[in-house]
């Protein structure tokens, strides 16, 4: 396919030059407005399942580029998590904690508090952080070189005060 919109980091532009007075930050409200309107339109056009899949894929793509362009390359998992914690807090994305790490099975449980996508939203009966699921999957894949399936199991929106994700290595047979 002849692509018009293939992502690369340069598309984010030179923000200090482009926004000398306003600076690099926008409100969480504006970020959520765009994300949730995108999701509304995707669902309306393609259905709920496809909207979720597209959000997951977009998150995954973002996670890979985020890793490539913002993170220091480190050798071991705990250094990876440490630098991820710092950058996620620094960018205002959330406060990351690792709750369980089973390196043998390739299974991790992690939580993100004050999550950019959902913290403070009204209560719903489903987890909403599908973009985050993909984002975490993209980060883990970039660091480990292996693919991970990530599922949110608790969310601010389901009454928890944090978002909790289970990441599992996709084992190739
Ligand atoms: Zn959530």
mmCIF file of C-alpha atoms and ligand atoms in Angstrom:
data_model
loop_
_atom_site.group_PDB
_atom_site.id
_atom_site.type_symbol
_atom_site.label_atom_id
_atom_site.label_comp_id
_atom_site.label_asym_id
_atom_site.label_seq_id
_atom_site.Cartn_x
_atom_site.Cartn_y
_atom_site.Cartn_z
ATOM 1 C CA UNK A 1 0.000 0.000 0.000
ATOM 2 C CA UNK A 2 1.156 3.499 -0.786
ATOM 3 C CA UNK A 3 1.177 5.093 2.663
ATOM 4 C CA UNK A 4 0.374 8.687 3.408
ATOM 5 C CA UNK A 5 0.478 8.546 7.190
ATOM 6 C CA UNK A 6 3.105 6.028 8.223
ATOM 7 C CA UNK A 7 4.318 7.132 11.628
ATOM 8 C CA UNK A 8 7.811 8.293 12.413
ATOM 9 C CA UNK A 9 9.011 10.258 15.431
ATOM 10 C CA UNK A 10 9.880 13.331 13.343
ATOM 11 C CA UNK A 11 6.159 13.837 12.760
ATOM 12 C CA UNK A 12 5.989 15.041 16.364
ATOM 13 C CA UNK A 13 7.955 18.059 15.241
ATOM 14 C CA UNK A 14 10.241 20.532 16.925
ATOM 15 C CA UNK A 15 8.035 21.512 19.833
ATOM 16 C CA UNK A 16 10.342 24.067 21.435
ATOM 17 C CA UNK A 17 10.530 25.914 18.138
ATOM 18 C CA UNK A 18 6.844 25.506 17.316
ATOM 19 C CA UNK A 19 5.416 26.357 20.743
ATOM 20 C CA UNK A 20 7.836 28.842 22.293
ATOM 21 C CA UNK A 21 5.194 30.407 24.520
ATOM 22 C CA UNK A 22 2.785 27.572 25.230
ATOM 23 C CA UNK A 23 5.414 24.879 25.724
ATOM 24 C CA UNK A 24 5.141 21.117 25.269
ATOM 25 C CA UNK A 25 2.255 20.316 27.627
ATOM 26 C CA UNK A 26 -1.496 20.091 27.067
ATOM 27 C CA UNK A 27 -4.207 19.287 29.583
ATOM 28 C CA UNK A 28 -5.252 15.720 30.281
ATOM 29 C CA UNK A 29 -8.751 16.769 29.263
ATOM 30 C CA UNK A 30 -7.618 17.611 25.732
ATOM 31 C CA UNK A 31 -5.738 14.324 25.382
ATOM 32 C CA UNK A 32 -8.782 12.360 26.557
ATOM 33 C CA UNK A 33 -11.110 14.350 24.325
ATOM 34 C CA UNK A 34 -9.132 13.276 21.271
ATOM 35 C CA UNK A 35 -8.697 9.677 22.351
ATOM 36 C CA UNK A 36 -12.354 9.108 23.246
ATOM 37 C CA UNK A 37 -13.686 10.873 20.166
ATOM 38 C CA UNK A 38 -11.406 8.752 17.999
ATOM 39 C CA UNK A 39 -12.747 5.656 19.705
ATOM 40 C CA UNK A 40 -16.352 6.777 19.295
ATOM 41 C CA UNK A 41 -15.884 7.276 15.554
ATOM 42 C CA UNK A 42 -13.921 4.053 15.088
ATOM 43 C CA UNK A 43 -16.639 2.069 16.882
ATOM 44 C CA UNK A 44 -19.394 3.783 14.938
ATOM 45 C CA UNK A 45 -17.718 2.952 11.647
ATOM 46 C CA UNK A 46 -16.177 -0.438 12.335
ATOM 47 C CA UNK A 47 -17.808 -1.903 15.458
ATOM 48 C CA UNK A 48 -16.621 -2.320 19.041
ATOM 49 C CA UNK A 49 -14.282 -5.238 18.456
ATOM 50 C CA UNK A 50 -12.469 -3.569 15.564
ATOM 51 C CA UNK A 51 -12.239 -0.284 17.491
ATOM 52 C CA UNK A 52 -10.577 -2.130 20.383
ATOM 53 C CA UNK A 53 -8.212 -3.944 18.054
ATOM 54 C CA UNK A 54 -7.228 -0.716 16.309
ATOM 55 C CA UNK A 55 -6.652 1.015 19.633
ATOM 56 C CA UNK A 56 -4.497 -1.868 20.832
ATOM 57 C CA UNK A 57 -2.476 -1.814 17.611
ATOM 58 C CA UNK A 58 -2.033 1.953 17.794
ATOM 59 C CA UNK A 59 -0.848 1.635 21.391
ATOM 60 C CA UNK A 60 1.568 -1.093 20.362
ATOM 61 C CA UNK A 61 3.010 1.052 17.591
ATOM 62 C CA UNK A 62 3.300 3.987 20.001
ATOM 63 C CA UNK A 63 5.031 1.806 22.603
ATOM 64 C CA UNK A 64 7.669 0.726 20.098
ATOM 65 C CA UNK A 65 8.385 4.270 18.941
ATOM 66 C CA UNK A 66 8.348 5.541 22.517
ATOM 67 C CA UNK A 67 10.928 2.933 23.468
ATOM 68 C CA UNK A 68 13.130 3.730 20.468
ATOM 69 C CA UNK A 69 13.047 7.464 20.914
ATOM 70 C CA UNK A 70 12.842 8.193 24.606
ATOM 71 C CA UNK A 71 14.416 5.342 26.526
ATOM 72 C CA UNK A 72 18.032 4.581 27.339
ATOM 73 C CA UNK A 73 19.050 1.132 26.253
ATOM 74 C CA UNK A 74 19.761 -1.023 29.291
ATOM 75 C CA UNK A 75 20.722 -4.649 29.734
ATOM 76 C CA UNK A 76 18.586 -6.098 32.471
ATOM 77 C CA UNK A 77 14.894 -6.102 33.244
ATOM 78 C CA UNK A 78 15.064 -4.214 36.515
ATOM 79 C CA UNK A 79 17.008 -1.357 34.884
ATOM 80 C CA UNK A 80 14.443 -1.343 32.087
ATOM 81 C CA UNK A 81 11.616 -1.012 34.606
ATOM 82 C CA UNK A 82 13.473 1.671 36.568
ATOM 83 C CA UNK A 83 14.010 3.813 33.496
ATOM 84 C CA UNK A 84 10.426 3.186 32.380
ATOM 85 C CA UNK A 85 9.113 4.316 35.773
ATOM 86 C CA UNK A 86 11.100 7.541 35.505
ATOM 87 C CA UNK A 87 10.049 8.396 31.977
ATOM 88 C CA UNK A 88 6.347 7.531 32.479
ATOM 89 C CA UNK A 89 6.255 9.786 35.535
ATOM 90 C CA UNK A 90 8.269 12.506 33.801
ATOM 91 C CA UNK A 91 5.895 12.558 30.811
ATOM 92 C CA UNK A 92 2.830 12.513 33.068
ATOM 93 C CA UNK A 93 1.639 9.154 31.731
ATOM 94 C CA UNK A 94 1.342 7.383 35.071
ATOM 95 C CA UNK A 95 3.018 5.861 38.097
ATOM 96 C CA UNK A 96 4.235 2.381 37.229
ATOM 97 C CA UNK A 97 4.755 -0.471 39.650
ATOM 98 C CA UNK A 98 5.706 -4.062 38.983
ATOM 99 C CA UNK A 99 3.638 -6.330 41.203
ATOM 100 C CA UNK A 100 4.743 -9.722 39.926
ATOM 101 C CA UNK A 101 7.500 -10.813 37.584
ATOM 102 C CA UNK A 102 7.807 -14.425 36.541
ATOM 103 C CA UNK A 103 10.697 -14.403 34.097
ATOM 104 C CA UNK A 104 10.535 -18.168 33.630
ATOM 105 C CA UNK A 105 6.932 -18.092 32.401
ATOM 106 C CA UNK A 106 7.223 -14.649 30.834
ATOM 107 C CA UNK A 107 4.347 -13.320 32.940
ATOM 108 C CA UNK A 108 4.238 -9.885 34.517
ATOM 109 C CA UNK A 109 1.638 -8.030 36.526
ATOM 110 C CA UNK A 110 2.025 -4.303 36.546
ATOM 111 C CA UNK A 111 -0.050 -1.414 37.726
ATOM 112 C CA UNK A 112 -0.269 2.169 36.572
ATOM 113 C CA UNK A 113 -1.698 4.704 38.991
ATOM 114 C CA UNK A 114 -2.921 8.150 38.004
ATOM 115 C CA UNK A 115 -3.154 6.730 34.502
ATOM 116 C CA UNK A 116 -3.369 9.320 31.741
ATOM 117 C CA UNK A 117 -6.149 7.464 29.935
ATOM 118 C CA UNK A 118 -8.598 6.702 32.699
ATOM 119 C CA UNK A 119 -7.778 7.861 36.202
ATOM 120 C CA UNK A 120 -10.723 9.823 37.553
ATOM 121 C CA UNK A 121 -13.244 8.678 34.959
ATOM 122 C CA UNK A 122 -16.767 7.732 36.000
ATOM 123 C CA UNK A 123 -17.258 4.104 36.931
ATOM 124 C CA UNK A 124 -18.119 1.772 34.078
ATOM 125 C CA UNK A 125 -18.601 -1.974 33.979
ATOM 126 C CA UNK A 126 -15.577 -2.623 31.782
ATOM 127 C CA UNK A 127 -11.851 -1.851 31.669
ATOM 128 C CA UNK A 128 -11.134 0.866 29.155
ATOM 129 C CA UNK A 129 -7.357 1.136 28.797
ATOM 130 C CA UNK A 130 -6.997 -0.766 25.536
ATOM 131 C CA UNK A 131 -4.516 1.755 24.134
ATOM 132 C CA UNK A 132 -2.408 1.266 27.290
ATOM 133 C CA UNK A 133 -2.529 -2.499 26.825
ATOM 134 C CA UNK A 134 -1.004 -2.119 23.383
ATOM 135 C CA UNK A 135 1.464 0.498 24.622
ATOM 136 C CA UNK A 136 2.780 -1.814 27.359
ATOM 137 C CA UNK A 137 2.955 -4.675 24.891
ATOM 138 C CA UNK A 138 5.032 -2.524 22.515
ATOM 139 C CA UNK A 139 7.430 -1.534 25.312
ATOM 140 C CA UNK A 140 7.908 -5.131 26.468
ATOM 141 C CA UNK A 141 8.398 -6.359 22.927
ATOM 142 C CA UNK A 142 10.976 -3.664 22.215
ATOM 143 C CA UNK A 143 12.983 -4.521 25.312
ATOM 144 C CA UNK A 144 12.769 -8.318 25.182
ATOM 145 C CA UNK A 145 12.468 -8.948 21.438
ATOM 146 C CA UNK A 146 9.466 -11.191 22.184
ATOM 147 C CA UNK A 147 5.769 -10.586 21.705
ATOM 148 C CA UNK A 148 3.449 -10.093 24.686
ATOM 149 C CA UNK A 149 -0.315 -10.179 25.067
ATOM 150 C CA UNK A 150 -1.368 -7.536 27.576
ATOM 151 C CA UNK A 151 -4.771 -7.430 29.255
ATOM 152 C CA UNK A 152 -6.055 -4.905 31.737
ATOM 153 C CA UNK A 153 -7.676 -6.706 34.674
ATOM 154 C CA UNK A 154 -8.472 -3.808 37.009
ATOM 155 C CA UNK A 155 -9.147 -0.222 36.040
ATOM 156 C CA UNK A 156 -10.113 3.037 37.694
ATOM 157 C CA UNK A 157 -13.334 2.602 35.706
ATOM 158 C CA UNK A 158 -14.168 -0.719 37.334
ATOM 159 C CA UNK A 159 -13.847 0.727 40.804
ATOM 160 C CA UNK A 160 -10.162 0.199 41.424
ATOM 161 C CA UNK A 161 -7.926 3.104 42.204
ATOM 162 C CA UNK A 162 -5.273 1.882 39.839
ATOM 163 C CA UNK A 163 -5.037 0.151 36.487
ATOM 164 C CA UNK A 164 -3.594 -3.343 36.635
ATOM 165 C CA UNK A 165 -2.296 -5.204 33.605
ATOM 166 C CA UNK A 166 -1.290 -8.809 33.063
ATOM 167 C CA UNK A 167 1.358 -9.281 30.381
ATOM 168 C CA UNK A 168 2.012 -12.763 29.053
ATOM 169 C CA UNK A 169 4.629 -13.911 26.627
ATOM 170 C CA UNK A 170 3.106 -15.207 23.399
ATOM 171 C CA UNK A 171 4.819 -18.537 22.956
ATOM 172 C CA UNK A 172 5.518 -19.443 19.380
ATOM 173 C CA UNK A 173 4.962 -23.119 18.663
HETATM 174 ZN ZN1 LIG B 1 -7.562 1.749 33.249
#
